[in-house]
PDB file of C-alpha atoms and ligand atoms in Angstrom:
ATOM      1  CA  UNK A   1       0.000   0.000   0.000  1.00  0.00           C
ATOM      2  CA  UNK A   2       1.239   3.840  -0.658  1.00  0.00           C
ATOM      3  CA  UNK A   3       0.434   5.405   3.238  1.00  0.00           C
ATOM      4  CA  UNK A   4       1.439   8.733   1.618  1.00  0.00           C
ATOM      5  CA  UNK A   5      -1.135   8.688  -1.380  1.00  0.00           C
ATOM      6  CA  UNK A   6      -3.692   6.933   0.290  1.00  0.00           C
ATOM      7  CA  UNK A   7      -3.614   9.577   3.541  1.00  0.00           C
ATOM      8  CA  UNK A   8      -3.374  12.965   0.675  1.00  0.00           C
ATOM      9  CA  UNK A   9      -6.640  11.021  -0.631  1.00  0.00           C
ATOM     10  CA  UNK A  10      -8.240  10.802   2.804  1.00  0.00           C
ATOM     11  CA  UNK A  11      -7.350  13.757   3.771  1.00  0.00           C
ATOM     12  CA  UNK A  12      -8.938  15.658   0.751  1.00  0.00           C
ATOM     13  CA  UNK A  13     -12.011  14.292   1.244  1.00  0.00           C
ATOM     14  CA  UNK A  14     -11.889  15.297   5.251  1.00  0.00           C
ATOM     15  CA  UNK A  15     -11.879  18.682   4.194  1.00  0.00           C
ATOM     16  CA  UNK A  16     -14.353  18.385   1.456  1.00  0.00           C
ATOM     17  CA  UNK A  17     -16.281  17.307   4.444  1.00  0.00           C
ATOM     18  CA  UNK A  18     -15.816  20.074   6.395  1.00  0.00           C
ATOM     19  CA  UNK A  19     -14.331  18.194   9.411  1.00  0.00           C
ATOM     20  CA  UNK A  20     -10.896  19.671   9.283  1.00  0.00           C
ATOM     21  CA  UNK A  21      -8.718  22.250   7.560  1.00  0.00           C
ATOM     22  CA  UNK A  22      -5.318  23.884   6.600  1.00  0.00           C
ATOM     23  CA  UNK A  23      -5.641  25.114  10.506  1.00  0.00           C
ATOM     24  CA  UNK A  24      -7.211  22.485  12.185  1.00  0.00           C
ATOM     25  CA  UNK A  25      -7.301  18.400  12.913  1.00  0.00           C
ATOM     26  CA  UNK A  26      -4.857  15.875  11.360  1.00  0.00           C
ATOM     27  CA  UNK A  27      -4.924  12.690  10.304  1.00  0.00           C
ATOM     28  CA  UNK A  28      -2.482   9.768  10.222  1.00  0.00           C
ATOM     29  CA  UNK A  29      -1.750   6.216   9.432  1.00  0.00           C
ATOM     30  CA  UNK A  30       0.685   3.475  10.190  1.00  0.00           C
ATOM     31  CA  UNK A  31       2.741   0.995   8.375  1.00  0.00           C
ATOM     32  CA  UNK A  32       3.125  -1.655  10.876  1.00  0.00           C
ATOM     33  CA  UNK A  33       6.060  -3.334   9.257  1.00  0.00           C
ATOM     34  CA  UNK A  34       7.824  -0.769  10.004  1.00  0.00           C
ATOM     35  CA  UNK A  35       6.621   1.006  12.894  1.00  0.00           C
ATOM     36  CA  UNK A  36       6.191   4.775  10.498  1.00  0.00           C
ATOM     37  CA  UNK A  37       3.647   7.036  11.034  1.00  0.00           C
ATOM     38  CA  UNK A  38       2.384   8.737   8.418  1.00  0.00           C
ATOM     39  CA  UNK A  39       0.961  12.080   9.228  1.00  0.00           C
ATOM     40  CA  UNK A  40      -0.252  15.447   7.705  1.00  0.00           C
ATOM     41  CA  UNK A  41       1.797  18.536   7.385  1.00  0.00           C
ATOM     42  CA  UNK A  42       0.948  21.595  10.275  1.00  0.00           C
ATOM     43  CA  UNK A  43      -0.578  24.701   8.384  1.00  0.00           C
ATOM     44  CA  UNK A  44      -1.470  23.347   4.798  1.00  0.00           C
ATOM     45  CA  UNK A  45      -4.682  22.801   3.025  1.00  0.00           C
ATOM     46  CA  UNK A  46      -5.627  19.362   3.028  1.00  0.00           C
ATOM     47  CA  UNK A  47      -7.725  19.444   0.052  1.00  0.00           C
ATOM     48  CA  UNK A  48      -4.488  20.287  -1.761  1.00  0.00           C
ATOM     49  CA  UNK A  49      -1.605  17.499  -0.444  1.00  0.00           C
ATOM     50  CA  UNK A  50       0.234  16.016  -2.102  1.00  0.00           C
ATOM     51  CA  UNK A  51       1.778  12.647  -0.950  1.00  0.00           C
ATOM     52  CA  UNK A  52       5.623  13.899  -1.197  1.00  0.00           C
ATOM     53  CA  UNK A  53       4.570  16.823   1.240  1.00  0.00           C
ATOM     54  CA  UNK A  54       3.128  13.797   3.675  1.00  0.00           C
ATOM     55  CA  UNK A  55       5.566  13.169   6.761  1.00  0.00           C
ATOM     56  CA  UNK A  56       6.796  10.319   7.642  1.00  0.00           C
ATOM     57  CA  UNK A  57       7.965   9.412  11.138  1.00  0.00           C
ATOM     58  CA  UNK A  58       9.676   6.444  12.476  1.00  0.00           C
ATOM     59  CA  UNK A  59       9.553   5.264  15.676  1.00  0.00           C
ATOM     60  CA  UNK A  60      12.698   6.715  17.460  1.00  0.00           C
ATOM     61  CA  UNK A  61      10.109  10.208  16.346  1.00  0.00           C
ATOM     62  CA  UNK A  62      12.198  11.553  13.618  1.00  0.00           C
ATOM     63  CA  UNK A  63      10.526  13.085  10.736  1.00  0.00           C
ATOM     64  CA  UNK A  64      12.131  10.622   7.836  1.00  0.00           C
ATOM     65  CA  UNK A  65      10.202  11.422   4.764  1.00  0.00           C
ATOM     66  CA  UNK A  66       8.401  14.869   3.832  1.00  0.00           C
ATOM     67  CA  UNK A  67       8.934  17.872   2.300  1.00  0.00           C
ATOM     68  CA  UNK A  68       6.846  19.883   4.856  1.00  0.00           C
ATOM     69  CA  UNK A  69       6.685  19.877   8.951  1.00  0.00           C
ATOM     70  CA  UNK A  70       4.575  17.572  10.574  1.00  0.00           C
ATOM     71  CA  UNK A  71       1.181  18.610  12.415  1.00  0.00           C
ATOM     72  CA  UNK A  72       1.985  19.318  16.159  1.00  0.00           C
ATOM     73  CA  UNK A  73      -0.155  16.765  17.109  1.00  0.00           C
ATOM     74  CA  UNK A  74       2.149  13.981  16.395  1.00  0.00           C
ATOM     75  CA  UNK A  75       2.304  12.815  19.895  1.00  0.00           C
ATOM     76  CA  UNK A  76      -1.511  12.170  20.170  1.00  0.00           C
ATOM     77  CA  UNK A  77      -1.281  10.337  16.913  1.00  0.00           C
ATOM     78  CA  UNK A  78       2.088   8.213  18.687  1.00  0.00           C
ATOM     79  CA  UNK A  79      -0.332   7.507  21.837  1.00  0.00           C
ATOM     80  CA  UNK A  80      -3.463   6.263  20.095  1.00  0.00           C
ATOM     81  CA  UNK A  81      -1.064   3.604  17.987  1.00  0.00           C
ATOM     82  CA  UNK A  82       0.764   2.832  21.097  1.00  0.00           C
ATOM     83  CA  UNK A  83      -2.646   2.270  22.964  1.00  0.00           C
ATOM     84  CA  UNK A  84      -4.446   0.068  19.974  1.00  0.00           C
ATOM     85  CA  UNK A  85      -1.644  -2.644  18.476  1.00  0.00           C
ATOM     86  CA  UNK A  86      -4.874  -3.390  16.677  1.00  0.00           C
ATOM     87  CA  UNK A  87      -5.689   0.268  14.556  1.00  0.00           C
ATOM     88  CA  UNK A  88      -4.384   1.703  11.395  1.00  0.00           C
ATOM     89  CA  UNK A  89      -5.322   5.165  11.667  1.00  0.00           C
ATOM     90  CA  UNK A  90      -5.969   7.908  13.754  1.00  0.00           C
ATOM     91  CA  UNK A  91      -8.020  11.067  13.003  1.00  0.00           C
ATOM     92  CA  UNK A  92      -8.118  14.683  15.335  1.00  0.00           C
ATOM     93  CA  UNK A  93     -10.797  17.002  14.404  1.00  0.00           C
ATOM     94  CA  UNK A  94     -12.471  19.503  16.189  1.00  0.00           C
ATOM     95  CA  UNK A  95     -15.912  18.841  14.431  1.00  0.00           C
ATOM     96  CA  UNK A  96     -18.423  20.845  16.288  1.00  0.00           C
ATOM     97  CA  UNK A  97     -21.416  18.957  18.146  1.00  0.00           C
ATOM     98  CA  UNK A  98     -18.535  16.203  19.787  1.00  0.00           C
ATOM     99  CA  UNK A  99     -16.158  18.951  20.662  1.00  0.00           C
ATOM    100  CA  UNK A 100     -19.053  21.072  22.412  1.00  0.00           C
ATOM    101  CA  UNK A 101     -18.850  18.297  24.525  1.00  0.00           C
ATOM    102  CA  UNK A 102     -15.291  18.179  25.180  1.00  0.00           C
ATOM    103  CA  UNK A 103     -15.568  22.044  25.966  1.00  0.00           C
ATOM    104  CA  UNK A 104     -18.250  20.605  28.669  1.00  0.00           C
ATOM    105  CA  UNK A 105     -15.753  18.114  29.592  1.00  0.00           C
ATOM    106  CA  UNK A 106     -18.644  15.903  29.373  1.00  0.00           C
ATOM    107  CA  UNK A 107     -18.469  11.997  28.422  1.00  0.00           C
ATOM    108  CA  UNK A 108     -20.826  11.202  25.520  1.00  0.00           C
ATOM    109  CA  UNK A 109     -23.404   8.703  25.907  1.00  0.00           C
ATOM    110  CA  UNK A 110     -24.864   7.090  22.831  1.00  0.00           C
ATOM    111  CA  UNK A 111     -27.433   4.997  24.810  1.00  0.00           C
ATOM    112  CA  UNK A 112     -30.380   6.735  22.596  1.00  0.00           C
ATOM    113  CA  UNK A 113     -29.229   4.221  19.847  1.00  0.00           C
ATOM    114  CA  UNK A 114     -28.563   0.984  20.240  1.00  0.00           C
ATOM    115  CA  UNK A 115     -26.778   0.181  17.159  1.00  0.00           C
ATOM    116  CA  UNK A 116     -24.113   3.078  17.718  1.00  0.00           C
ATOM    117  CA  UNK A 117     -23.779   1.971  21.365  1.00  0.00           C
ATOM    118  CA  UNK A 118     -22.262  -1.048  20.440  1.00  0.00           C
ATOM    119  CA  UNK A 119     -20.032   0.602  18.490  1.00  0.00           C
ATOM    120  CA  UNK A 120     -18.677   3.786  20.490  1.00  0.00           C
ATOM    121  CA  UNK A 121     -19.948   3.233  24.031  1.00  0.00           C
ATOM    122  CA  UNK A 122     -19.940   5.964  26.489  1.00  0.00           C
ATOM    123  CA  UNK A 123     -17.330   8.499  24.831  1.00  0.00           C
ATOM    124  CA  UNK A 124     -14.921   9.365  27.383  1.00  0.00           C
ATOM    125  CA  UNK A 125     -13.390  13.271  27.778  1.00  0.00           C
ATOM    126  CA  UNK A 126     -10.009  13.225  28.736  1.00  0.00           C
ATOM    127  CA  UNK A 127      -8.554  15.877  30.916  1.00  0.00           C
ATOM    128  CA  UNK A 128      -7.048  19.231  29.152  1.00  0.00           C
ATOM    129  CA  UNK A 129      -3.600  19.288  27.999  1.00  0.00           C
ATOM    130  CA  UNK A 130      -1.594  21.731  25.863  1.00  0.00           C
ATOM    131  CA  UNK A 131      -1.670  21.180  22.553  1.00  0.00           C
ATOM    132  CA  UNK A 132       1.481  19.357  21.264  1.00  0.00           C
ATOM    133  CA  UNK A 133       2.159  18.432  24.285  1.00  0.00           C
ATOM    134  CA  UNK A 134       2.181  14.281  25.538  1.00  0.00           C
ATOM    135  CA  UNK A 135      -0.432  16.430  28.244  1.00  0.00           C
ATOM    136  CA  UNK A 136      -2.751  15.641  25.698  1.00  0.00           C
ATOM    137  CA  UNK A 137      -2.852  12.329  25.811  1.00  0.00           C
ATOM    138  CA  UNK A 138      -3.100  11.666  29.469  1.00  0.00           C
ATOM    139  CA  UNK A 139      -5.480   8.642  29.898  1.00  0.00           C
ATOM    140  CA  UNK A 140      -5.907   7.819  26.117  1.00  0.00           C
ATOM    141  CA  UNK A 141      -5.592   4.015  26.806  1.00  0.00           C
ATOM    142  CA  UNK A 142      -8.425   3.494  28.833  1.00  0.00           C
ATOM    143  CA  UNK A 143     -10.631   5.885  26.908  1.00  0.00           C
ATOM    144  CA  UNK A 144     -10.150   4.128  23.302  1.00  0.00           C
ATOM    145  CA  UNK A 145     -10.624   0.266  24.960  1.00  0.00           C
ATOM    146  CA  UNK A 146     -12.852  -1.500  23.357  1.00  0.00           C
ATOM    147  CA  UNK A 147     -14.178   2.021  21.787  1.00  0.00           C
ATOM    148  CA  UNK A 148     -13.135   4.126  18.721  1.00  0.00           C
ATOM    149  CA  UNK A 149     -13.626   7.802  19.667  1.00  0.00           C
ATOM    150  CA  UNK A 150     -12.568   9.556  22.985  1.00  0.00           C
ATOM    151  CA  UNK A 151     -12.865  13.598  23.589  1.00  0.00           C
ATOM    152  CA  UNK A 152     -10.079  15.787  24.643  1.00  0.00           C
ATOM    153  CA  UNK A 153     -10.774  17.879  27.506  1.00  0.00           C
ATOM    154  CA  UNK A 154     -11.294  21.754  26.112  1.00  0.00           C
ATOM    155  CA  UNK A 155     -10.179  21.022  22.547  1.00  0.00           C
ATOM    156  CA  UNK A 156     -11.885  18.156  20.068  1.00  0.00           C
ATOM    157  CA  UNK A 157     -11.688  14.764  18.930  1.00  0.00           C
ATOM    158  CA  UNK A 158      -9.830  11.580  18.621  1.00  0.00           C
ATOM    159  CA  UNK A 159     -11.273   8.626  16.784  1.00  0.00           C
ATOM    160  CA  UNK A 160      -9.073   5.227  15.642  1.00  0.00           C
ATOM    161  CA  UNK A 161      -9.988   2.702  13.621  1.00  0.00           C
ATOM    162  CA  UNK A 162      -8.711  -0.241  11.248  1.00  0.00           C
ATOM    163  CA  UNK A 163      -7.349   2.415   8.434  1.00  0.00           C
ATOM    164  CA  UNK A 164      -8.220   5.823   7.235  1.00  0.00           C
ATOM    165  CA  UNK A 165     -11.781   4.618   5.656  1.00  0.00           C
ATOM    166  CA  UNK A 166     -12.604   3.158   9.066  1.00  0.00           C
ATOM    167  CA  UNK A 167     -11.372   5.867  10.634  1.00  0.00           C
ATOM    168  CA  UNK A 168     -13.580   8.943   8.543  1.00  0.00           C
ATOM    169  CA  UNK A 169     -16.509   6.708   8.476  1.00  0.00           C
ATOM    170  CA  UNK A 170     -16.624   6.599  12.421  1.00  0.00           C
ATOM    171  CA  UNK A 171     -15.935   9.687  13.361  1.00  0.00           C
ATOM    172  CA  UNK A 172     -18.475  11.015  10.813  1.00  0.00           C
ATOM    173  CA  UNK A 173     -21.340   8.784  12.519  1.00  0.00           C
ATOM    174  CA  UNK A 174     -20.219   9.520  15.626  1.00  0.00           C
ATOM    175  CA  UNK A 175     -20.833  13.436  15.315  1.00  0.00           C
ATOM    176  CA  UNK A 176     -23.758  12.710  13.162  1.00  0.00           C
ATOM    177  CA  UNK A 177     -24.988  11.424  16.011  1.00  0.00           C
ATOM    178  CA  UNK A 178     -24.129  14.186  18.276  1.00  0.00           C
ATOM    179  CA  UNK A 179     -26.175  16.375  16.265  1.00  0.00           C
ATOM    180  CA  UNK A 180     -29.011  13.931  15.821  1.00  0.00           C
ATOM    181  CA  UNK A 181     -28.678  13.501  20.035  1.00  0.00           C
ATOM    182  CA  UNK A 182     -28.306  17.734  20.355  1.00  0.00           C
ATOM    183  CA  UNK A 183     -31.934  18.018  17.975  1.00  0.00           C
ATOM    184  CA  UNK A 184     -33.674  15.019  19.643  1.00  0.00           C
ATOM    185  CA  UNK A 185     -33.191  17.154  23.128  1.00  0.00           C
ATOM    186  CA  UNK A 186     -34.969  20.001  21.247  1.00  0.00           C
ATOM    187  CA  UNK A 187     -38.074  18.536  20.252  1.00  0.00           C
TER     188      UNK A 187
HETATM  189 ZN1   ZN B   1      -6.724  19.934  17.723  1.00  0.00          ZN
END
């Protein structure tokens, strides 16, 4: 598989999406042969990428492979591959009806529907930590067992899953569902 083409295509179609941008959320995926990360550039569009500009990062952390610097998230990307042996890819976002509850520093139930609760549980908000910092991070392990997506305290979103397909297709339920959850309450 080309991790650098296939994360410029996945990332494209994030943004067409509207769930990140040249300033915010980054996505990544690994090549478990070799224990690289492959993760979007800080400040560029990600409707534009191309896969040379992708960076590449083994696992002593050093940028191999890239033309451009890698997103200052890279350590919450490290964590969430380090916590799941079993994932692919990892996507940040700050997509707006999930991170309104991370602002709350509120866990997310999906209860409401019983088809999503298998899948994502009760969403757990970590605790705030800088951004770019391993801060960040604190607790990741327990919030992405045995679920996909866990909030971060103050800031957004993390959601893992089996590559970046997986990946885009939960977190996109997931705050589908947020929004579903935030009109139901309105009714
Ligand atoms: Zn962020």
């Amino acid at each position: 598989m080309n991790f650098a083409k296939e994360l410029a295509l996945f990332s494209a179609m994030a943004e067409k999406k509207g769930m990140v941008s040249s300033l915010e959320g980054n996505l990544s995926c690994i090549d478990r042969a070799t224990g690289n990360i492959y993760i979007t550039p800080s400040h560029k569009s990600k409707l534009l990428l191309q896969p040379d500009q992708i960076c590449v990062v083994n696992p002593a952390g050093e940028q191999i492979g890239g033309s451009e610097k890698k997103s200052s998230e890279y350590f919450l990307h490290e964590a969430a591959y380090k916590a799941r042996a079993d994932i692919g890819a990892v996507v940040h976002c700050h997509v707006p009806y999930l991170s309104a509850y991370a602002f709350a520093y509120r866990d997310f139930e999906t209860r409401a529907d019983t088809f999503l609760h298998q899948i994502f549980g009760t969403v757990k908000c970590l605790p705030y930590g800088d951004h770019g910092t391993h801060a960040i991070h604190q607790g990741i392990e327990e919030a992405l067992r045995g679920r996909p997506v866990a909030l971060l305290g103050g800031h957004g979103v993390v959601c893992v899953g089996a590559d970046l397909e997986d990946a885009l297709g939960l977190i996109e339920a997931a705050e589908n569902y947020a929004k579903t959850v935030f009109i139901k309450d309105r009714l």
